[in-house]
CSV table of C-alpha atoms in Angstrom, one decimal:
chain,number,residue,atom,x,y,z
A,270,MET,CA,-106.6,-7.2,78.5
A,271,THR,CA,-104.7,-7.1,81.8
A,272,GLY,CA,-101.2,-8.3,82.1
A,273,THR,CA,-102.3,-11.2,84.4
A,274,SER,CA,-105.1,-12.5,82.1
A,275,SER,CA,-102.8,-12.0,79.0
A,276,SER,CA,-100.1,-14.1,80.7
A,277,GLU,CA,-102.7,-16.8,81.6
A,278,THR,CA,-103.9,-16.9,78.1
A,279,ILE,CA,-100.4,-17.3,76.7
A,280,SER,CA,-99.7,-20.1,79.2
A,281,THR,CA,-102.8,-21.9,78.1
A,282,GLN,CA,-101.7,-21.6,74.5
A,283,GLN,CA,-98.3,-22.9,75.3
A,284,ARG,CA,-99.8,-25.9,77.1
A,285,ARG,CA,-101.9,-26.6,73.9
A,286,ILE,CA,-98.7,-26.5,71.8
A,287,ALA,CA,-96.9,-28.8,74.2
A,288,GLU,CA,-99.8,-31.2,74.0
A,289,LEU,CA,-99.7,-31.2,70.2
A,290,ALA,CA,-96.0,-31.9,70.4
A,291,ARG,CA,-96.6,-34.9,72.7
A,292,GLN,CA,-99.3,-36.2,70.4
A,293,MET,CA,-97.0,-35.9,67.3
A,294,PRO,CA,-93.5,-36.8,68.7
A,295,ASP,CA,-92.1,-37.5,65.2
A,296,LYS,CA,-94.0,-35.1,63.0
A,297,PRO,CA,-93.7,-31.3,62.4
A,298,LEU,CA,-96.4,-28.9,63.6
A,299,SER,CA,-97.8,-26.8,60.8
A,300,SER,CA,-100.3,-24.4,62.4
A,301,LEU,CA,-98.1,-22.5,64.9
A,302,ASN,CA,-98.7,-19.0,63.5
A,303,HIS,CA,-102.3,-19.3,64.6
A,304,TYR,CA,-100.9,-18.7,68.1
A,305,LEU,CA,-98.9,-15.7,66.9
A,306,THR,CA,-101.2,-13.0,68.1
A,307,VAL,CA,-101.2,-9.4,69.5
A,308,ASP,CA,-101.7,-10.9,72.9
A,309,LEU,CA,-98.5,-13.0,72.5
A,310,LEU,CA,-96.5,-10.0,71.2
A,311,ARG,CA,-97.7,-7.9,74.1
A,312,GLU,CA,-96.6,-10.6,76.5
A,313,ALA,CA,-93.3,-10.8,74.7
A,314,TYR,CA,-93.0,-7.0,75.0
A,315,LEU,CA,-93.5,-7.3,78.8
A,316,ARG,CA,-90.8,-9.9,79.1
A,317,THR,CA,-88.2,-8.0,77.1
A,318,ARG,CA,-85.7,-5.8,78.9
A,319,LYS,CA,-86.4,-2.1,78.5
A,320,ASP,CA,-83.0,-0.8,79.5
A,321,GLY,CA,-80.8,-2.3,76.7
A,322,ALA,CA,-78.8,-0.4,74.1
A,323,VAL,CA,-80.6,0.6,71.0
A,324,GLY,CA,-80.2,-1.2,67.7
A,325,VAL,CA,-79.6,0.1,64.2
A,326,ASP,CA,-82.9,2.1,64.1
A,327,GLY,CA,-82.0,4.0,67.3
A,328,GLN,CA,-85.5,3.3,68.8
A,329,THR,CA,-85.6,2.9,72.6
A,330,ALA,CA,-88.2,0.8,74.5
A,331,ALA,CA,-89.8,4.1,75.7
A,332,ASP,CA,-90.2,5.2,72.1
A,333,TYR,CA,-91.8,1.9,71.1
A,334,ALA,CA,-94.2,2.1,74.1
A,335,LYS,CA,-95.6,5.5,73.1
A,336,ASP,CA,-98.0,3.8,70.6
A,337,LEU,CA,-97.5,0.2,71.8
A,338,GLU,CA,-100.8,-1.3,70.5
A,339,THR,CA,-100.4,0.2,67.0
A,340,ASN,CA,-96.8,-0.9,66.9
A,341,LEU,CA,-97.7,-4.4,67.9
A,342,ARG,CA,-100.5,-4.8,65.4
A,343,ALA,CA,-98.3,-3.4,62.7
A,344,LEU,CA,-95.6,-5.9,63.7
A,345,LEU,CA,-98.0,-8.8,63.6
A,346,ASP,CA,-99.3,-7.9,60.2
A,347,ARG,CA,-95.7,-7.7,58.7
A,348,ALA,CA,-94.7,-10.9,60.4
A,349,LYS,CA,-97.7,-12.9,59.1
A,350,SER,CA,-97.7,-11.4,55.6
A,351,GLY,CA,-94.0,-11.9,55.0
A,352,THR,CA,-93.2,-8.2,54.7
A,353,TYR,CA,-91.2,-8.1,58.0
A,354,ARG,CA,-87.6,-7.2,57.3
A,355,ALA,CA,-85.2,-8.4,60.0
A,356,PRO,CA,-82.9,-5.5,60.6
A,357,PRO,CA,-79.2,-6.1,60.8
A,358,VAL,CA,-77.6,-6.4,64.3
A,359,ARG,CA,-75.6,-3.4,65.4
A,360,ARG,CA,-72.2,-4.6,66.5
A,361,THR,CA,-70.2,-2.8,69.1
A,362,HIS,CA,-67.3,-3.7,71.3
A,363,ILE,CA,-67.0,-3.6,75.1
A,364,PRO,CA,-63.8,-3.7,77.0
A,365,LYS,CA,-62.9,-6.9,78.9
A,366,ALA,CA,-60.9,-6.9,82.2
A,367,ASP,CA,-57.7,-8.0,80.3
A,368,GLY,CA,-57.8,-4.9,78.1
A,369,SER,CA,-59.1,-6.7,75.0
A,370,LEU,CA,-62.5,-6.1,73.4
A,371,ARG,CA,-65.5,-8.4,73.2
A,372,PRO,CA,-67.9,-8.1,70.3
A,373,LEU,CA,-71.5,-7.5,71.3
A,374,GLY,CA,-74.5,-7.8,69.0
A,375,ILE,CA,-77.5,-5.5,69.6
A,376,PRO,CA,-80.8,-6.2,67.8
A,377,THR,CA,-83.5,-3.5,67.5
A,378,PHE,CA,-86.0,-3.4,70.3
A,379,GLU,CA,-88.9,-4.5,68.1
A,380,ASP,CA,-86.9,-7.4,66.7
A,381,LYS,CA,-86.2,-8.5,70.3
A,382,VAL,CA,-90.0,-8.6,70.9
A,383,LEU,CA,-90.7,-10.6,67.8
A,384,GLN,CA,-87.9,-13.0,68.5
A,385,ARG,CA,-89.1,-13.5,72.0
A,386,ALA,CA,-92.6,-14.2,70.8
A,387,VAL,CA,-91.4,-16.9,68.3
A,388,ALA,CA,-89.3,-18.4,71.0
A,389,MET,CA,-92.4,-18.6,73.2
A,390,LEU,CA,-94.0,-20.7,70.5
A,391,LEU,CA,-91.2,-23.0,69.9
A,392,GLU,CA,-90.2,-23.6,73.5
A,393,PRO,CA,-93.2,-25.8,74.4
A,394,ILE,CA,-92.4,-28.0,71.4
A,395,TYR,CA,-88.8,-28.5,72.2
A,396,GLU,CA,-89.3,-28.9,75.9
A,397,GLU,CA,-91.1,-32.1,75.0
A,398,ASP,CA,-88.1,-33.2,73.0
A,399,PHE,CA,-85.1,-32.0,74.9
A,400,ALA,CA,-83.1,-34.6,77.0
A,401,PRO,CA,-83.1,-34.5,80.8
A,402,PHE,CA,-79.4,-34.1,80.8
A,403,SER,CA,-79.5,-30.7,79.0
A,404,TYR,CA,-79.6,-27.8,81.4
A,405,GLY,CA,-78.6,-24.5,79.6
A,406,PHE,CA,-81.1,-21.8,78.8
A,407,ARG,CA,-84.1,-23.9,79.6
A,408,PRO,CA,-87.0,-23.0,82.0
A,409,ARG,CA,-86.6,-24.1,85.6
A,410,ARG,CA,-83.1,-25.5,84.9
A,411,SER,CA,-79.8,-24.1,86.0
A,412,ALA,CA,-76.0,-24.4,85.9
A,413,HIS,CA,-76.1,-25.6,89.5
A,414,GLN,CA,-78.4,-28.4,88.6
A,415,ALA,CA,-75.9,-29.5,85.9
A,416,LEU,CA,-73.1,-29.4,88.4
A,417,GLU,CA,-75.2,-31.5,90.9
A,418,ALA,CA,-75.9,-34.0,88.1
A,419,ILE,CA,-72.2,-34.5,87.5
A,420,TRP,CA,-71.5,-34.8,91.2
A,421,GLN,CA,-74.3,-37.4,91.6
A,422,GLN,CA,-73.3,-39.6,88.7
A,423,THR,CA,-69.5,-39.6,89.2
A,424,SER,CA,-70.1,-40.2,92.9
A,425,ALA,CA,-72.4,-43.1,92.2
A,426,THR,CA,-69.8,-44.9,90.0
A,427,ARG,CA,-66.9,-43.8,92.2
A,428,GLY,CA,-65.5,-42.0,89.1
A,429,GLY,CA,-63.9,-43.5,86.0
A,430,TRP,CA,-63.0,-41.4,82.9
A,431,VAL,CA,-64.3,-38.1,81.9
A,432,LEU,CA,-64.4,-36.9,78.3
A,433,ASP,CA,-63.9,-33.1,78.7
A,434,ALA,CA,-64.9,-31.6,75.4
A,435,ASP,CA,-64.5,-28.2,73.8
A,436,ILE,CA,-66.5,-27.1,70.7
A,437,ARG,CA,-64.6,-24.6,68.7
A,438,LYS,CA,-66.5,-21.3,68.3
A,439,PHE,CA,-69.9,-23.0,68.4
A,440,PHE,CA,-72.1,-19.9,68.3
A,441,ASP,CA,-70.1,-18.6,65.3
A,442,MET,CA,-69.9,-21.9,63.4
A,443,LEU,CA,-73.4,-23.2,63.6
A,444,ASP,CA,-74.4,-24.1,60.0
A,445,HIS,CA,-77.6,-22.3,58.8
A,446,GLN,CA,-78.6,-25.0,56.3
A,447,HIS,CA,-78.2,-27.8,58.9
A,448,LEU,CA,-80.1,-25.7,61.5
A,449,MET,CA,-83.1,-25.1,59.1
A,450,ALA,CA,-83.2,-28.8,58.2
A,451,ILE,CA,-83.3,-29.7,61.9
A,452,VAL,CA,-86.0,-27.2,62.7
A,453,ARG,CA,-88.1,-28.5,59.8
A,454,GLN,CA,-88.3,-31.9,61.5
A,455,ARG,CA,-90.6,-30.4,64.1
A,456,VAL,CA,-91.9,-27.1,62.5
A,457,ALA,CA,-93.7,-26.9,59.2
A,458,ASP,CA,-95.2,-23.5,59.7
A,459,GLY,CA,-94.2,-21.3,56.8
A,460,VAL,CA,-94.5,-18.0,58.8
A,461,ILE,CA,-92.2,-19.2,61.6
A,462,LEU,CA,-89.7,-20.8,59.3
A,463,ARG,CA,-89.5,-17.6,57.2
A,464,LEU,CA,-88.9,-15.5,60.2
A,465,ILE,CA,-86.1,-17.8,61.4
A,466,GLY,CA,-84.5,-17.7,58.0
A,467,LYS,CA,-84.7,-13.9,58.0
A,468,TRP,CA,-82.9,-13.6,61.4
A,469,LEU,CA,-80.2,-16.0,60.3
A,470,ASN,CA,-79.5,-13.8,57.2
A,471,ALA,CA,-80.1,-10.3,58.7
A,472,GLY,CA,-76.3,-9.7,58.9
A,473,VAL,CA,-74.3,-7.4,61.1
A,474,LEU,CA,-73.8,-3.6,60.8
A,475,GLU,CA,-70.5,-2.3,62.1
A,476,GLY,CA,-69.0,1.1,61.5
A,477,GLY,CA,-71.4,1.7,58.6
A,478,THR,CA,-70.4,-1.6,56.9
A,479,TRP,CA,-73.0,-4.4,56.5
A,480,SER,CA,-71.9,-8.1,56.4
A,481,ARG,CA,-73.7,-11.4,56.4
A,482,PRO,CA,-72.1,-14.3,58.2
A,483,GLU,CA,-72.7,-17.7,56.4
A,484,SER,CA,-72.9,-19.4,59.8
A,485,GLY,CA,-73.6,-18.7,63.4
A,486,THR,CA,-76.7,-17.8,65.5
A,487,PRO,CA,-78.2,-14.3,65.3
A,488,GLN,CA,-75.8,-12.1,67.4
A,489,GLY,CA,-77.4,-11.0,70.6
A,490,GLY,CA,-80.7,-12.5,69.5
A,491,VAL,CA,-83.3,-13.5,72.1
A,492,ILE,CA,-83.9,-16.7,70.0
A,493,SER,CA,-80.3,-17.6,69.7
A,494,PRO,CA,-80.0,-19.8,72.9
A,495,LEU,CA,-83.0,-21.8,71.8
A,496,LEU,CA,-81.7,-22.3,68.3
A,497,ALA,CA,-78.4,-23.4,69.7
A,498,ASN,CA,-80.1,-26.0,72.0
A,499,ILE,CA,-82.1,-27.3,69.0
A,500,TYR,CA,-78.9,-27.7,67.0
A,501,LEU,CA,-77.0,-29.6,69.8
A,502,HIS,CA,-80.0,-31.7,70.7
A,503,GLU,CA,-79.8,-33.2,67.2
A,504,VAL,CA,-76.0,-33.2,66.9
A,505,LEU,CA,-75.1,-34.5,70.3
A,506,ASP,CA,-78.0,-35.4,72.7
A,507,ARG,CA,-80.1,-37.6,70.3
A,508,TRP,CA,-76.9,-39.3,69.0
A,509,PHE,CA,-75.7,-40.0,72.6
A,510,VAL,CA,-79.1,-41.7,73.4
A,511,ALA,CA,-79.6,-43.5,70.2
A,512,GLU,CA,-76.1,-44.5,69.1
A,513,VAL,CA,-73.5,-44.1,72.0
A,514,LYS,CA,-75.3,-45.5,75.1
A,515,PRO,CA,-76.4,-48.8,73.5
A,516,ARG,CA,-72.8,-49.6,72.3
A,517,MET,CA,-71.0,-49.0,75.6
A,518,ARG,CA,-69.7,-51.8,77.7
A,519,GLY,CA,-69.9,-49.9,81.0
A,520,GLN,CA,-72.0,-47.1,82.4
A,521,VAL,CA,-72.0,-43.7,80.7
A,522,PHE,CA,-73.6,-40.3,81.2
A,523,LEU,CA,-73.7,-36.9,79.5
A,524,VAL,CA,-74.3,-33.5,81.1
A,525,ARG,CA,-74.7,-30.6,78.8
A,526,TYR,CA,-75.1,-26.8,79.4
A,527,ALA,CA,-75.5,-25.0,76.2
A,528,ASP,CA,-72.3,-25.8,74.2
A,529,ASP,CA,-70.4,-27.0,77.3
A,530,PHE,CA,-70.6,-30.7,78.0
A,531,VAL,CA,-68.9,-33.6,79.6
A,532,MET,CA,-69.3,-37.3,79.4
A,533,GLY,CA,-68.5,-39.9,82.0
A,534,PHE,CA,-67.5,-43.5,81.5
A,535,THR,CA,-66.8,-46.4,83.9
A,536,ASP,CA,-64.9,-48.1,81.1
A,537,GLU,CA,-61.7,-46.6,79.7
A,538,THR,CA,-62.2,-48.3,76.3
A,539,ASP,CA,-65.7,-46.7,76.0
A,540,ALA,CA,-64.2,-43.3,76.6
A,541,SER,CA,-61.5,-43.9,73.9
A,542,ARG,CA,-64.0,-45.0,71.4
A,543,VAL,CA,-66.2,-42.0,71.8
A,544,MET,CA,-63.2,-39.7,71.8
A,545,GLU,CA,-62.3,-41.1,68.4
A,546,VAL,CA,-65.7,-40.8,66.8
A,547,LEU,CA,-66.8,-37.4,68.4
A,548,PRO,CA,-64.9,-35.3,65.8
A,549,LYS,CA,-66.5,-37.2,62.9
A,550,ARG,CA,-70.0,-36.6,64.4
A,551,PHE,CA,-69.5,-32.9,64.8
A,552,GLY,CA,-67.8,-32.5,61.5
A,553,LYS,CA,-70.9,-33.9,59.8
A,554,TYR,CA,-72.7,-30.8,61.0
A,555,GLY,CA,-70.0,-28.3,60.3
A,556,LEU,CA,-68.6,-28.2,63.8
A,557,SER,CA,-65.3,-29.2,65.3
A,558,VAL,CA,-63.9,-30.1,68.7
A,559,HIS,CA,-60.7,-28.4,69.8
A,560,PRO,CA,-58.0,-31.2,69.4
A,561,GLU,CA,-55.9,-29.9,72.3
A,562,LYS,CA,-58.7,-28.9,74.8
A,563,THR,CA,-60.7,-32.1,74.2
A,564,ARG,CA,-59.4,-34.9,76.3
A,565,VAL,CA,-60.1,-38.0,78.3
A,566,VAL,CA,-59.3,-37.5,82.0
A,567,PRO,CA,-58.8,-40.4,84.4
A,568,PHE,CA,-61.1,-39.4,87.2
A,569,ARG,CA,-61.0,-42.0,90.0
A,570,PRO,CA,-60.0,-41.9,93.7
A,571,PRO,CA,-56.3,-42.3,94.1
A,572,TYR,CA,-55.1,-45.8,95.1
A,573,LYS,CA,-51.8,-47.0,96.4
A,574,GLY,CA,-49.2,-47.3,93.6
A,575,GLY,CA,-51.7,-45.8,91.1
A,576,PRO,CA,-51.5,-42.6,89.1
A,577,PRO,CA,-53.0,-39.4,90.7
A,578,PRO,CA,-56.5,-38.6,89.5
A,579,GLY,CA,-57.0,-35.9,86.9
A,580,THR,CA,-59.2,-32.8,87.1
A,581,PHE,CA,-61.5,-31.1,84.8
A,582,ASP,CA,-63.3,-27.8,84.6
A,583,PHE,CA,-67.0,-27.3,83.9
A,584,LEU,CA,-69.1,-24.3,84.3
A,585,GLY,CA,-66.5,-22.3,86.1
A,586,PHE,CA,-65.5,-25.0,88.6
A,587,THR,CA,-62.6,-27.4,88.8
A,588,HIS,CA,-63.7,-30.9,89.8
A,589,PHE,CA,-61.2,-33.0,91.7
A,590,TRP,CA,-61.0,-35.7,94.2
A,591,GLY,CA,-60.2,-34.7,97.8
A,592,LYS,CA,-60.6,-35.9,101.4
A,593,SER,CA,-63.7,-35.3,103.4
A,594,ARG,CA,-63.6,-34.3,107.0
A,595,GLY,CA,-64.1,-38.0,107.8
A,596,GLY,CA,-61.0,-38.9,105.7
A,597,LYS,CA,-62.9,-40.4,102.8
A,598,TRP,CA,-62.2,-39.7,99.2
A,599,THR,CA,-65.0,-37.5,97.7
A,600,ILE,CA,-65.6,-35.3,94.7
A,601,ARG,CA,-64.8,-31.7,95.4
A,602,ARG,CA,-65.4,-28.5,93.5
A,603,LYS,CA,-63.5,-25.1,93.6
A,604,THR,CA,-63.6,-22.0,91.5
A,605,ALA,CA,-61.6,-22.6,88.4
A,606,ALA,CA,-58.3,-20.6,88.4
A,607,LYS,CA,-59.1,-18.8,85.1
A,608,ARG,CA,-62.5,-17.7,86.4
A,609,LEU,CA,-61.1,-16.5,89.7
A,610,THR,CA,-58.4,-14.5,87.8
A,611,ARG,CA,-61.0,-13.1,85.5
A,612,ALA,CA,-63.3,-12.0,88.3
A,613,LEU,CA,-60.4,-10.3,90.2
A,614,ASP,CA,-59.2,-8.6,86.9
A,615,ALA,CA,-62.8,-7.2,86.7
A,616,VAL,CA,-62.5,-5.8,90.2
A,617,LYS,CA,-59.2,-4.1,89.3
A,618,ASP,CA,-60.7,-2.6,86.2
A,619,TRP,CA,-63.7,-1.4,88.1
A,620,CYS,CA,-61.6,0.2,90.8
A,621,ARG,CA,-59.4,1.9,88.3
A,622,ARG,CA,-62.4,3.4,86.5
A,623,HIS,CA,-64.2,4.5,89.7
A,624,MET,CA,-61.2,5.4,91.8
A,625,HIS,CA,-62.5,9.0,92.4
A,626,LYS,CA,-66.0,8.0,93.4
A,627,PRO,CA,-67.0,8.7,97.0
A,628,ILE,CA,-65.8,5.8,99.3
A,629,GLU,CA,-69.4,5.0,100.4
A,630,GLU,CA,-70.4,4.4,96.7
A,631,GLN,CA,-67.3,2.3,96.1
A,632,HIS,CA,-68.1,0.2,99.2
A,633,ALA,CA,-71.7,-0.4,98.2
A,634,ALA,CA,-70.6,-1.5,94.7
A,635,LEU,CA,-67.9,-3.8,95.9
A,636,ALA,CA,-70.2,-5.4,98.5
A,637,ARG,CA,-72.6,-6.2,95.7
A,638,LYS,CA,-69.8,-7.8,93.8
A,639,ILE,CA,-69.0,-10.1,96.7
A,640,LYS,CA,-72.6,-11.0,97.0
A,641,GLY,CA,-72.9,-11.6,93.3
A,642,HIS,CA,-69.8,-13.7,93.2
A,643,CYS,CA,-71.2,-15.8,96.0
A,644,ALA,CA,-74.6,-16.1,94.3
A,645,TYR,CA,-72.8,-18.3,91.7
A,646,TYR,CA,-69.7,-19.6,93.2
A,647,GLY,CA,-71.0,-20.0,96.8
A,648,ILE,CA,-71.3,-23.8,96.7
A,649,THR,CA,-70.5,-26.3,99.5
A,650,GLY,CA,-66.8,-27.1,99.7
A,651,ASN,CA,-65.7,-23.9,98.0
A,652,ALA,CA,-65.0,-21.8,101.0
A,653,ALA,CA,-61.3,-21.3,100.4
A,654,SER,CA,-61.8,-20.0,96.9
A,655,LEU,CA,-64.5,-17.7,98.1
A,656,GLY,CA,-62.4,-16.4,100.9
A,657,ARG,CA,-59.5,-15.7,98.5
A,658,TYR,CA,-61.8,-13.7,96.2
A,659,ARG,CA,-62.9,-11.5,99.1
A,660,THR,CA,-59.3,-11.1,100.5
A,661,GLU,CA,-58.0,-10.1,97.0
A,662,LEU,CA,-60.9,-7.8,96.4
A,663,THR,CA,-60.1,-6.0,99.7
A,664,ARG,CA,-56.5,-5.7,98.9
A,665,ILE,CA,-57.2,-4.4,95.4
A,666,TRP,CA,-59.6,-1.8,96.9
A,667,ARG,CA,-56.9,-0.5,99.3
A,668,VAL,CA,-54.4,-0.3,96.5
A,669,TRP,CA,-56.6,1.9,94.4
A,670,LEU,CA,-57.7,4.0,97.4
A,671,ALA,CA,-54.0,4.7,98.0
A,672,ARG,CA,-53.6,5.9,94.4
A,673,ARG,CA,-56.4,8.5,94.7
A,674,SER,CA,-53.9,11.0,96.2
A,675,GLN,CA,-50.5,11.0,97.6
A,676,LYS,CA,-51.9,12.8,100.6
A,677,ALA,CA,-54.3,10.0,101.4
A,678,ASN,CA,-51.5,7.6,102.6
A,679,MET,CA,-53.9,4.6,102.8
A,680,THR,CA,-51.8,2.4,105.0
A,681,TRP,CA,-53.2,-0.9,106.2
A,682,GLU,CA,-53.8,0.6,109.6
A,683,ARG,CA,-55.9,3.5,108.2
A,684,PHE,CA,-57.7,0.9,105.8
A,685,GLN,CA,-58.6,-1.2,108.8
A,686,VAL,CA,-60.2,1.7,110.4
A,687,LEU,CA,-62.2,2.3,107.2
A,688,LEU,CA,-63.3,-1.3,107.1
A,689,SER,CA,-64.5,-1.1,110.7
A,690,ARG,CA,-66.7,1.7,109.6
A,691,LEU,CA,-67.7,0.2,106.2
A,692,PRO,CA,-67.2,-3.6,106.6
A,693,LEU,CA,-67.4,-5.7,103.5
A,694,PRO,CA,-69.9,-8.6,103.7
A,695,PRO,CA,-68.6,-12.1,104.5
A,696,VAL,CA,-68.6,-14.8,101.9
A,697,ARG,CA,-71.2,-17.4,102.3
A,698,VAL,CA,-72.5,-20.7,100.8
A,699,VAL,CA,-75.6,-19.9,98.8
A,700,HIS,CA,-76.0,-23.3,97.2
A,701,SER,CA,-75.7,-25.9,100.0
A,702,VAL,CA,-75.7,-29.5,98.7
A,703,TYR,CA,-77.0,-30.7,101.9
A,704,ALA,CA,-80.1,-28.4,101.7
A,705,GLU,CA,-80.6,-29.4,98.1
A,706,ARG,CA,-80.4,-33.1,98.7
A,707,GLY,CA,-82.3,-32.9,101.8
A,708,ALA,CA,-79.5,-34.6,103.8
A,709,LYS,CA,-77.4,-33.7,106.7
A,710,PRO,CA,-73.6,-33.2,106.3
A,711,THR,CA,-71.5,-36.3,107.0
A,712,PRO,CA,-68.7,-35.8,109.5
C-alpha cells in the first residue's frame, strides 16, 4: 500500500471514530482496537521522527526499517495479545543555558511508533470533547491562536481582572489512578487501556538503575501531551464550563495551552471566589497551584486617580496596557523578560561552544537563530524586544569572536566590516494581527 493511500485510509478511520464519539457523547467506546492495524502502525512509523536519540534497546530508526513490515506485524501481535512490554524510558540530562541540567526521557523507537498509533486512535474521540478554549498540542491549533484569544476577550471587555495561575510540576504530579478513571469515561477498549497502563508503569532507567514514578506522564512519550490534555479537560475545562461560568456575576473566560492557563473576569468578586476554590479543585485530583505564583491581577486601562494596571505573562509574552499610535489605551504584548534572558543565554552558550568554527558557519547558524526567534516572538507590537534580541546577539557574537585569539583584535570597526560582508538578517513581524484579523492597522 502506498503512503498516500495508507494515509487516506487512516484519515477515513479517524473520521469514523470521530463520528462514533459524536453519536455517543457520554459513553465509552469499546471497539477501538479494531482500528489498530498494520496500516495504522505503518502510518505512525512514517510520522515518527527518525533522527532522535536511541532508547534503552539501542535500536535506531534505520535498524527498525531494515525489516519494517515484519517488525510492525510483530508489534501489532504483541500489542493486541497483551504480551507487549513497555520498555523503560532512558533518562539523560542535557545542559541548559544557565549551566544546570534538564532531564530528558527517551523511549525506544518502537515504543514511539506504538504510542503514536494509539494517540491517532484517541485523538478523534477527544477532539470531539475538548473545549474551544484549549489550544495546546492539538491539530490546527497554536500558541498564537491562544494569545489572540486573550487579546480579543480582554479587549472586548476593556480588561478587568486576570487570574494568572501556575500548576506545580503538572507533568510530574499527574495522578495515574485519576487519569485511568478519566480515560475510562470515554474508552472501554481493553487493549488500549492496557497499553496506556503499561506506559504509565514502564518506569525510568538512569545510570543502570530502574525506578517507577507513582505519578506523571510517560517521560518523552509521544502520547504524553494527549494524556495531559485529557486530564486537564476533566480537572479544569469541564469544571469551568459546568460549575464556574454559571455562578459568575459578570463575564468570564478561560484560555488554556497545555498546563498554562489564565482566566479573565469583569467582576473582581468573581475572580476572588474562583481564586479561593481553585486549589481545592486541583487538590481533588492530586494537583496543586503555586501559592506565590498564582494571583489575581488588576488588568484595566489606567484612569485618573486609580492604581496602575498590572501585567501578566503567558506563553512567553508579557501582557500590559499601553498607548496606541493614536493615543488610545490598548493591550500590548512584549517578550517576557525571563524568556529574552533565556534566549540570549542560549546564544552565549552556543557561541562559547562553537567559537572556533569558521566565521561563515557561525554567521549562518546565528542568522537561523534570529529567524527562529522571530518565528515565535515576531508579533505585532513587539518590535522593540525583537530589536533588542538582535542587538544583543550581535554584541555577543563580537565578544566571542574577540576571544578566539588575542591577535584577532575584533574591534567594533573590524566587526562592522565583517557585518557588511556577512550581514545578519533584520527582525520582522511574522504574526501580524492585522493580517490574521483581516483588518487594517488603526493610526
